[in-house]
Short mmCIF file of C-alpha atoms in Angstrom, two decimals:
data_model
loop_
_atom_site.label_atom_id
_atom_site.label_comp_id
_atom_site.label_asym_id
_atom_site.label_seq_id
_atom_site.Cartn_x
_atom_site.Cartn_y
_atom_site.Cartn_z
CA MET A 220 131.59 132.21 144.97
CA THR A 221 127.54 132.89 144.57
CA MET A 222 125.82 133.12 141.41
CA ASP A 223 125.15 136.78 142.24
CA ASP A 224 128.87 137.60 141.59
CA ASP A 225 129.33 135.25 138.32
CA TRP A 226 132.92 135.99 137.11
CA LEU A 227 131.63 134.75 133.67
CA GLN A 228 128.65 136.82 133.37
CA ALA A 229 130.96 139.72 134.36
CA ALA A 230 133.60 138.95 131.73
CA PHE A 231 131.02 138.46 129.04
CA GLY A 232 129.48 141.86 129.92
CA THR A 233 132.83 143.60 129.26
CA LEU A 234 133.10 142.38 125.74
CA PRO A 235 132.13 144.89 122.95
CA ALA A 236 128.59 144.29 122.04
CA ARG A 237 129.54 143.25 118.61
CA SER A 238 131.63 140.47 119.84
CA ARG A 239 128.58 139.46 122.14
CA ARG A 240 126.19 139.35 119.34
CA MET A 241 128.89 137.50 117.28
CA ILE A 242 129.19 134.82 120.05
CA GLU A 243 125.34 134.45 120.40
CA ASP A 244 124.98 134.11 116.69
CA ARG A 245 127.50 131.51 116.60
CA ALA A 246 125.96 129.65 119.63
CA ASN A 247 122.42 129.59 117.61
CA GLY A 248 124.38 127.83 114.70
CA LYS A 249 125.11 130.73 112.20
CA THR A 250 128.07 130.08 110.02
CA LEU A 251 131.06 132.81 109.98
CA GLY A 252 129.94 134.14 106.68
CA SER A 253 126.46 135.02 107.51
CA ILE A 254 127.51 136.65 110.78
CA GLY A 255 130.02 138.55 108.38
CA GLN A 256 127.53 139.77 106.00
CA GLU A 257 125.10 140.89 109.02
CA HIS A 258 127.90 143.12 110.38
CA GLU A 259 129.56 143.64 107.19
CA VAL A 260 132.78 142.25 107.73
CA SER A 261 134.57 139.36 106.14
CA ARG A 262 134.45 135.67 107.41
CA GLU A 263 137.98 135.84 108.47
CA ARG A 264 137.34 139.17 110.48
CA VAL A 265 134.31 137.38 112.25
CA ARG A 266 136.67 134.39 113.14
CA GLN A 267 139.32 136.84 114.55
CA LEU A 268 136.96 138.78 116.67
CA LEU A 269 135.60 135.56 118.09
CA LEU A 270 139.04 134.19 118.85
CA LYS A 271 139.85 137.54 120.36
CA ALA A 272 136.51 137.34 122.61
CA GLN A 273 137.56 133.65 123.52
CA GLU A 274 141.10 134.85 124.89
CA HIS A 275 139.51 137.50 126.76
CA LEU A 276 136.78 134.90 128.75
CA CYS A 277 139.88 132.40 129.26
CA ALA A 278 141.86 135.12 130.94
CA PHE A 279 139.00 135.57 133.48
CA ALA A 280 138.61 131.94 134.03
CA ASP A 281 142.31 131.68 134.68
CA ALA A 282 141.92 134.23 137.23
CA PHE A 283 139.05 132.82 139.06
CA VAL A 284 139.31 128.94 138.34
CA GLY A 285 142.60 128.21 137.93
CA ASP A 286 142.44 124.47 136.68
CA TRP A 287 139.27 125.16 134.69
CA ARG A 288 140.94 123.52 131.45
CA ASP A 289 141.82 120.33 133.43
CA ARG A 290 138.05 120.06 134.63
CA LEU A 291 136.79 120.37 131.16
CA THR A 292 139.14 118.36 129.67
CA THR A 293 137.92 115.52 131.93
CA LEU A 294 134.38 116.21 131.50
CA THR A 295 134.50 116.24 127.64
CA GLU A 296 135.82 112.92 127.39
CA ARG A 297 132.30 111.67 127.64
CA SER A 298 130.27 111.42 124.52
CA ALA A 299 127.93 114.41 125.37
CA VAL A 300 128.03 116.80 128.15
CA SER A 301 125.09 119.27 128.69
CA GLN A 302 126.33 122.99 128.62
CA SER A 303 124.40 123.44 132.15
CA GLU A 304 126.51 120.72 133.53
CA VAL A 305 130.00 122.44 132.01
CA ALA A 306 128.51 125.71 133.79
CA ALA A 307 128.07 124.16 137.08
CA VAL A 308 131.76 122.53 137.27
CA LEU A 309 132.85 126.19 136.41
CA GLY A 310 130.74 127.25 139.40
CA VAL A 311 128.89 130.05 136.53
CA ARG A 312 125.33 130.65 135.30
CA ASP A 313 124.81 128.34 132.02
CA GLN A 314 125.15 131.28 129.39
CA VAL A 315 126.61 131.46 125.59
CA GLY A 316 130.18 132.32 127.34
CA VAL A 317 130.24 128.66 128.47
CA GLY A 318 130.67 127.56 124.99
CA SER A 319 133.83 129.87 124.32
CA LEU A 320 135.61 128.10 127.25
CA VAL A 321 134.61 124.66 126.42
CA GLU A 322 135.67 125.15 122.85
CA ALA A 323 139.21 126.32 124.11
CA VAL A 324 139.89 122.79 125.48
CA GLY A 325 138.96 121.46 122.11
CA ALA A 326 135.31 120.34 122.53
CA GLU A 327 132.86 120.42 119.92
CA GLN A 328 128.98 120.12 119.76
CA PRO A 329 128.39 116.42 119.01
CA LEU A 330 127.17 115.12 115.80
CA THR A 331 123.78 113.44 115.03
CA TRP A 332 121.63 112.42 112.26
CA ALA A 333 119.92 115.55 112.96
CA GLY A 334 123.04 117.79 112.62
CA ARG A 335 125.10 119.27 115.55
CA LEU A 336 123.33 118.79 119.12
CA ARG A 337 123.33 122.55 120.46
CA GLY A 338 123.91 122.88 124.19
CA TRP A 339 125.89 119.99 124.23
CA TRP A 340 129.77 119.22 124.18
CA THR A 341 132.30 116.68 123.64
CA ARG A 342 135.79 116.06 122.50
CA SER A 343 134.74 113.09 120.55
CA PRO A 344 132.11 114.66 118.31
CA GLY A 345 131.09 111.45 116.46
CA ALA A 346 130.39 109.08 119.61
CA LEU A 347 127.02 110.30 120.40
CA GLU A 348 125.91 109.11 117.04
CA VAL A 349 127.60 105.95 117.43
CA LEU A 350 125.47 105.12 120.50
CA LEU A 351 122.39 106.31 119.14
CA ARG A 352 122.60 104.04 116.17
CA ARG A 353 123.43 101.32 118.59
CA GLY A 354 120.11 102.06 120.21
CA VAL A 355 118.46 102.04 116.82
CA GLU A 356 119.58 98.65 115.94
CA GLU A 357 117.39 97.26 119.05
CA ALA A 358 114.41 98.66 116.83
CA PRO A 359 111.42 98.18 116.53
CA LEU A 360 110.55 99.65 119.97
CA ARG A 361 107.40 100.21 122.13
CA GLY A 362 107.19 103.60 123.30
CA GLU A 363 108.04 102.57 126.92
CA ASP A 364 111.02 100.79 126.03
CA VAL A 365 112.73 103.91 124.27
CA ALA A 366 114.37 105.24 127.02
CA VAL A 367 115.79 102.12 128.39
CA THR A 368 117.04 100.72 125.40
CA PHE A 369 119.18 104.17 124.32
CA ALA A 370 120.38 104.46 128.06
CA ALA A 371 121.32 100.86 127.59
CA ALA A 372 123.27 101.79 124.43
CA GLY A 373 125.11 104.36 126.48
CA VAL A 374 123.25 107.68 125.43
CA PRO A 375 123.33 110.14 128.24
CA ASP A 376 119.70 110.58 129.83
CA GLU A 377 119.15 114.26 129.21
CA VAL A 378 119.73 114.11 125.60
CA PRO A 379 116.69 115.33 123.78
CA LEU A 380 116.03 111.85 122.41
CA LEU A 381 112.66 112.21 121.21
CA ASP A 382 113.34 115.58 119.30
CA LEU A 383 116.27 113.45 117.64
CA LEU A 384 114.00 110.63 116.88
CA ARG A 385 111.41 113.08 115.35
CA HIS A 386 113.83 114.64 112.93
CA PRO A 387 113.40 114.05 109.43
CA ASP A 388 116.48 112.26 108.79
CA SER A 389 116.18 110.08 111.80
CA PRO A 390 116.24 106.30 110.81
CA LEU A 391 113.22 105.64 113.07
CA VAL A 392 109.62 106.76 112.36
CA PRO A 393 106.75 106.80 114.85
CA GLY A 394 104.16 104.00 114.58
CA PHE A 395 100.95 103.03 116.17
CA GLY A 396 100.68 103.31 120.08
CA GLY A 397 103.52 105.07 120.41
CA THR A 398 105.92 102.73 118.76
CA TRP A 399 109.21 103.47 117.07
CA LEU A 400 109.97 101.39 113.57
CA ARG A 401 112.79 101.48 111.29
CA ARG A 402 112.06 103.87 108.41
CA ARG A 403 112.79 101.17 105.69
CA ALA A 404 111.06 98.43 107.37
CA ARG A 405 108.09 100.13 108.76
CA GLY A 406 105.45 97.80 107.73
CA ARG A 407 107.16 94.59 108.93
CA ASP A 408 108.39 96.23 111.90
CA ALA A 409 104.77 97.51 112.87
CA ALA A 410 103.38 93.93 112.20
CA TYR A 411 106.13 92.38 114.43
CA LEU A 412 105.24 94.72 117.39
CA PHE A 413 101.55 94.32 116.74
CA LEU A 414 101.70 90.48 116.93
CA LEU A 415 104.04 90.76 119.85
CA ALA A 416 101.25 92.62 121.83
CA HIS A 417 98.51 90.40 120.41
CA GLY A 418 100.07 87.41 121.38
CA GLU A 419 98.33 85.00 118.85
CA PRO A 420 98.72 84.50 114.90
CA CYS A 421 96.45 86.93 112.92
CA ARG A 422 95.47 86.96 109.49
CA ALA A 423 96.72 89.42 106.83
CA ASP A 424 93.38 91.30 107.03
CA ASP A 425 94.11 92.16 110.83
CA LEU A 426 97.62 93.58 110.17
CA LEU A 427 96.33 96.10 107.19
CA GLU A 428 95.56 99.10 109.95
CA PRO A 429 98.49 98.90 112.09
CA THR A 430 101.12 98.35 109.46
CA GLY A 431 99.83 100.94 107.20
CA ILE A 432 99.83 98.49 104.17
CA ARG A 433 96.75 98.77 101.99
CA ARG A 434 96.37 95.24 100.41
CA LYS A 435 96.61 91.86 101.76
CA PRO A 436 98.61 90.34 99.21
CA ALA A 437 101.53 93.14 99.88
CA VAL A 438 101.14 92.20 103.70
CA ALA A 439 101.84 88.48 102.91
CA GLU A 440 104.65 89.45 100.49
CA ALA A 441 106.57 91.48 102.91
CA LEU A 442 106.31 88.94 105.85
CA ARG A 443 107.28 86.22 103.72
CA ARG A 444 110.57 88.18 103.07
CA ASP A 445 111.33 88.37 106.84
CA GLU A 446 112.74 85.55 108.79
CA ARG A 447 110.84 86.85 111.93
CA PHE A 448 107.69 85.80 110.73
CA VAL A 449 106.18 82.37 109.65
CA GLN A 450 102.94 81.61 107.98
CA LEU A 451 100.76 78.78 109.55
CA ARG A 452 99.42 75.93 107.27
CA LEU A 453 96.72 75.49 106.58
CA GLU A 454 95.18 78.57 108.42
CA GLY A 455 97.00 80.93 106.48
CA LYS A 456 97.49 83.21 109.72
CA TRP A 457 100.78 84.98 110.27
CA ALA A 458 102.67 84.32 113.69
CA LEU A 459 106.09 85.04 115.09
CA ALA A 460 108.93 82.84 114.62
CA GLU A 461 110.23 83.17 118.13
CA TRP A 462 107.02 81.76 119.58
CA PRO A 463 108.16 78.31 120.87
CA HIS A 464 104.61 76.92 121.16
CA LEU A 465 103.70 77.02 117.69
CA ASN A 466 104.12 74.06 115.40
CA VAL A 467 105.49 76.04 112.26
CA THR A 468 107.33 74.37 109.23
CA PRO A 469 110.95 75.62 108.60
CA TYR A 470 110.15 75.46 104.89
CA PRO A 471 109.28 78.48 102.54
CA ASN A 472 107.14 76.41 100.47
CA ALA A 473 105.71 73.24 99.49
CA VAL A 474 108.55 72.76 96.73
CA GLU A 475 111.29 73.13 99.25
CA ALA A 476 109.42 70.80 101.72
CA LEU A 477 109.27 68.18 98.92
CA VAL A 478 112.63 68.46 97.92
CA ALA A 479 114.01 68.12 101.58
CA VAL A 480 112.25 65.14 102.11
CA VAL A 481 113.33 63.31 99.23
CA THR A 482 116.84 64.48 99.83
CA GLU A 483 116.73 63.00 103.18
CA LEU A 484 114.64 59.84 102.73
CA GLY A 485 115.87 58.86 99.37
CA PRO A 486 113.58 57.33 96.54
CA LEU A 487 109.96 57.00 97.72
CA PRO A 488 106.58 56.02 96.08
CA LYS A 489 104.51 58.80 95.31
CA ASP A 490 101.85 58.23 97.97
CA SER A 491 104.72 57.73 100.46
CA LEU A 492 106.03 60.91 99.52
CA PHE A 493 102.89 63.07 99.90
CA SER A 494 102.19 61.37 103.13
CA GLN A 495 105.88 62.24 104.45
CA VAL A 496 105.64 65.85 103.07
CA GLY A 497 102.08 66.36 104.55
CA GLU A 498 103.49 65.79 108.14
CA CYS A 499 105.93 68.65 107.99
CA TYR A 500 104.26 70.92 105.72
CA PRO A 501 100.34 70.65 105.40
CA VAL A 502 99.24 71.05 101.95
CA THR A 503 96.79 69.58 99.25
CA PRO A 504 97.76 66.42 97.16
CA TRP A 505 96.84 68.53 94.02
CA ARG A 506 99.58 71.11 95.10
CA LEU A 507 102.26 68.41 95.58
CA HIS A 508 101.50 66.86 92.16
CA GLN A 509 102.40 70.57 90.95
CA CYS A 510 105.64 70.23 92.69
CA LEU A 511 106.98 67.07 91.05
CA LEU A 512 107.40 69.20 87.95
CA ASP A 513 110.48 71.02 89.90
CA ASP A 514 113.52 70.32 87.80
CA ARG A 515 115.20 68.88 90.89
CA VAL A 516 112.79 65.98 91.10
CA GLY A 517 112.43 63.11 88.70
CA ILE A 518 111.19 59.38 88.49
CA THR A 519 113.22 56.39 88.78
CA GLU A 520 112.98 53.25 86.28
CA ASP A 521 111.00 51.51 89.04
CA GLY A 522 108.31 54.44 89.31
CA LEU A 523 110.01 56.16 92.44
CA ILE A 524 110.14 59.90 93.37
CA GLU A 525 114.02 60.88 93.34
CA LEU A 526 116.42 63.54 92.90
CA VAL A 527 117.49 64.31 89.25
CA ALA A 528 120.91 64.77 90.86
CA ARG A 529 120.85 61.56 91.97
CA GLY A 530 119.98 59.82 88.56
CA ALA A 531 116.38 60.21 88.28
CA THR A 532 114.74 61.30 85.02
CA PRO A 533 112.78 64.64 85.10
CA ILE A 534 109.26 64.63 85.12
CA GLU A 535 107.47 66.43 82.43
CA GLU A 536 103.80 68.21 82.50
CA SER A 537 101.27 66.25 80.60
CA GLU A 538 99.54 68.19 77.90
CA PRO A 539 96.95 70.44 79.28
CA ALA A 540 93.40 70.93 77.39
CA ARG A 541 93.64 74.06 75.31
CA PRO A 542 91.50 76.97 76.72
CA ALA A 543 89.00 78.59 74.36
CA ARG A 544 90.78 82.10 74.66
CA MET A 545 94.15 80.55 73.51
CA ALA A 546 94.88 79.51 69.84
CA VAL A 547 97.94 78.87 67.56
CA ASP A 548 98.49 78.85 63.82
CA PRO A 549 98.66 75.75 61.77
CA ALA A 550 102.34 76.45 61.35
CA GLY A 551 102.88 76.35 65.32
CA ASN A 552 104.94 79.51 65.18
CA VAL A 553 102.44 82.13 66.51
CA PHE A 554 100.38 81.79 69.72
CA GLY A 555 97.41 84.39 70.71
CA VAL A 556 96.11 84.71 74.20
CA ARG A 557 93.05 86.82 74.38
CA LEU A 558 92.73 89.10 77.87
CA SER A 559 90.49 91.33 79.52
CA VAL A 560 92.15 94.21 80.90
CA ASP A 561 91.20 94.17 84.98
CA LYS A 562 92.42 95.81 87.89
CA ASP A 563 95.60 93.46 88.33
CA ILE A 564 96.86 94.39 84.93
CA LEU A 565 96.28 98.09 85.40
CA ARG A 566 98.22 97.64 88.95
CA GLY A 567 101.14 96.07 86.95
CA SER A 568 100.60 92.54 88.32
CA GLY A 569 101.81 89.56 86.27
CA VAL A 570 99.00 87.58 84.61
CA VAL A 571 98.25 84.11 85.16
CA VAL A 572 97.69 81.89 82.23
CA SER A 573 96.93 78.40 81.29
CA SER A 574 99.70 75.95 81.30
CA TRP A 575 98.81 74.97 78.01
CA LEU A 576 100.88 77.81 76.45
CA THR A 577 104.12 76.72 78.35
CA TRP A 578 103.64 73.22 77.35
CA GLN A 579 103.36 74.04 73.86
CA LEU A 580 106.51 76.13 73.98
CA GLY A 581 108.44 73.24 75.42
CA MET A 582 108.28 74.74 79.01
CA ARG A 583 107.51 71.33 80.78
CA GLN A 584 109.23 71.70 83.72
CA ALA A 585 109.86 74.16 86.26
CA PRO A 586 111.33 77.04 86.96
CA MET A 587 111.64 77.72 83.15
CA VAL A 588 111.77 81.02 81.29
CA ARG A 589 111.40 82.57 78.11
CA THR A 590 111.30 86.17 76.98
CA PHE A 591 109.72 87.93 74.02
CA SER A 592 110.93 91.43 72.84
CA ILE A 593 108.59 94.29 71.97
CA ALA A 594 109.31 96.64 69.03
CA GLY A 595 110.12 100.05 70.67
CA HIS A 596 110.21 98.70 74.46
CA PRO A 597 113.52 98.06 76.35
CA THR A 598 111.90 95.70 78.76
CA PRO A 599 110.74 92.42 76.81
CA ILE A 600 107.58 90.17 78.08
CA VAL A 601 108.30 87.30 80.17
CA LEU A 602 106.78 84.24 80.30
CA LYS A 603 107.71 81.92 83.50
CA ARG A 604 106.55 78.40 84.03
CA ALA A 605 106.52 77.51 88.02
CA THR A 606 105.16 74.41 89.73
CA SER A 607 102.25 76.34 90.83
CA ALA A 608 101.32 78.26 87.40
CA ALA A 609 102.15 80.04 84.43
CA GLN A 610 102.64 83.70 84.50
CA ILE A 611 103.25 86.44 82.01
CA SER A 612 105.04 89.48 83.23
CA SER A 613 103.14 92.99 83.57
CA LEU A 614 101.37 94.15 80.67
CA ARG A 615 100.22 97.59 82.25
CA VAL A 616 102.33 100.02 79.89
CA LEU A 617 101.60 98.35 76.92
CA VAL A 618 97.83 98.08 77.48
CA LYS A 619 98.23 102.12 78.31
CA GLU A 620 100.27 102.80 75.18
CA ASN A 621 97.23 101.36 73.17
CA GLY A 622 94.69 103.56 74.96
CA MET A 623 92.92 100.43 76.54
CA VAL A 624 91.14 101.08 79.80
CA ARG A 625 89.68 98.55 82.32
CA GLY A 626 86.96 96.20 80.55
CA CYS A 627 88.87 96.39 77.22
CA GLU A 628 89.76 93.17 75.33
CA PHE A 629 93.05 92.56 73.62
CA VAL A 630 95.05 89.86 72.23
CA LEU A 631 98.89 89.19 73.05
CA PHE A 632 100.66 87.47 70.07
CA LEU A 633 103.64 85.52 70.85
CA ARG A 634 105.88 84.50 67.84
CA THR A 635 108.34 81.69 68.75
CA ASP A 636 110.59 81.94 65.31
CA ASP A 637 112.21 85.29 66.40
CA SER A 638 110.87 85.45 70.03
CA THR A 639 108.90 88.89 69.43
CA ALA A 640 105.75 89.98 70.93
CA ARG A 641 102.83 92.52 70.19
CA ILE A 642 99.40 93.22 71.54
CA GLU A 643 96.14 94.07 69.45
CA HIS A 644 93.21 95.88 70.80
CA VAL A 645 90.15 93.83 69.61
CA CYS A 646 87.11 95.20 71.41
CA ALA A 647 84.02 96.08 69.04
CA GLN A 648 84.04 99.59 68.75
CA HIS A 649 80.34 100.26 69.61
CA ILE A 650 81.01 98.64 72.96
CA CYS A 651 84.52 99.42 73.72
CA PRO A 652 84.87 100.95 76.93
CA ALA A 653 87.72 103.26 75.76
CA VAL A 654 85.27 104.46 73.23
CA SER A 655 82.19 104.88 75.19
CA GLY A 656 83.97 106.08 78.38
CA LEU A 657 82.24 103.21 80.55
CA SER A 658 84.08 100.99 82.90
CA GLY A 659 83.90 97.24 82.39
CA THR A 660 81.48 96.99 85.40
CA ASP A 661 78.82 99.28 83.40
CA LEU A 662 79.08 96.45 80.16
CA GLY A 663 77.99 93.23 79.33
CA PRO A 664 80.78 90.55 78.33
CA PRO A 665 83.96 92.70 77.27
CA GLY A 666 84.51 92.06 73.65
CA GLY A 667 81.09 91.03 72.46
CA SER A 668 79.02 88.11 73.38
CA ALA A 669 79.94 85.58 75.40
CA GLY A 670 80.02 82.96 72.63
CA GLU A 671 82.56 85.07 70.72
CA PRO A 672 85.26 82.98 69.53
CA THR A 673 89.16 84.08 70.30
CA PRO A 674 90.26 86.14 67.10
CA GLY A 675 92.45 84.45 64.44
CA VAL A 676 96.07 84.30 65.20
CA ARG A 677 97.92 86.01 62.63
#
């Protein structure tokens, strides 16, 4: 049989015009309800007319290709078969009537994250999406690896893969240089592929453009949470953990390195401990002194550094000098911290403060936390004592509620008897940035002259 005497085209031509139009509309994804509205009939009537047209085409198929059902049943066992391949098996042209026949053997359009894949058929509608997601699991992908990766996952070669990947609901998004990245990890995936292509460690600055991340601290924070990356000490560069030639440390920070050494070697003199830690995690002695405040580390009666869990006495911080911008009332109940509104506070970052404050509050080891409630606010202020520094949680909301802008001065008051806090705007009105409309960079020292004392604590 030649294409010129195509029996399916002849059969389709004998259908009423309305039935042909309905088959075409259905093939284009229209619902039974929308087709019924267009033809002013009920949804059920549309279903009846489509079924009758299908029976008409099946009768022609029975007459011209006796085993067509067996052929299509076998063919559509695959995850996805193109309609053109179905037509070739039937010996007919690829046209909408093919869809009616393939539906007659229980085949459907395959499901994907982009919806039904038109022009493709299967009797296992969920199988293709399983294969697609298997390919997604290999992401991030370089452009030249996409076809090979999805083919290895079992996705048929002719499936319009790039169209599916570009769909708004795709789990992958395009990245730099034709790469494909996981939607929920695009920055980290971009960093991975960039380092892979670059072949050597890079600083966070070098990763800003390829990752699309705007700030260096955000790059470091993202990579620090991903086991594919390691940061080299002391250079501060980022590398891939899979690179075998790098001398990288398995420890996420200096504290864990110190604890690991003590755990393995037992009690050690401080100098010997610092030397051992330095071999596996290069860091300054000053930082290691801070690490001794960790609540897992203590000192023995003979002055050796040992684990508290093995009987050592916890090491407490000695009293730091009081900064000029901190004060306490004579009763020792109310503490005041004078601060300037800067870009970090307005961005919502935590505020690093002198450990004098945490020492006075009895927070002499790490980690320790204390909270202070704010009247009218569901979220309290949190004061943390870590080994490296003391920090107050974000003050952004309170600063904005009090009408302050960059350059303004305020005092944070912390009461110890009831664990409450409040802030007070303390700029002199004639030079206050919020009043004058000037930014902090247009003014002299905020809040008055450089020698102005911290306001009294009430």
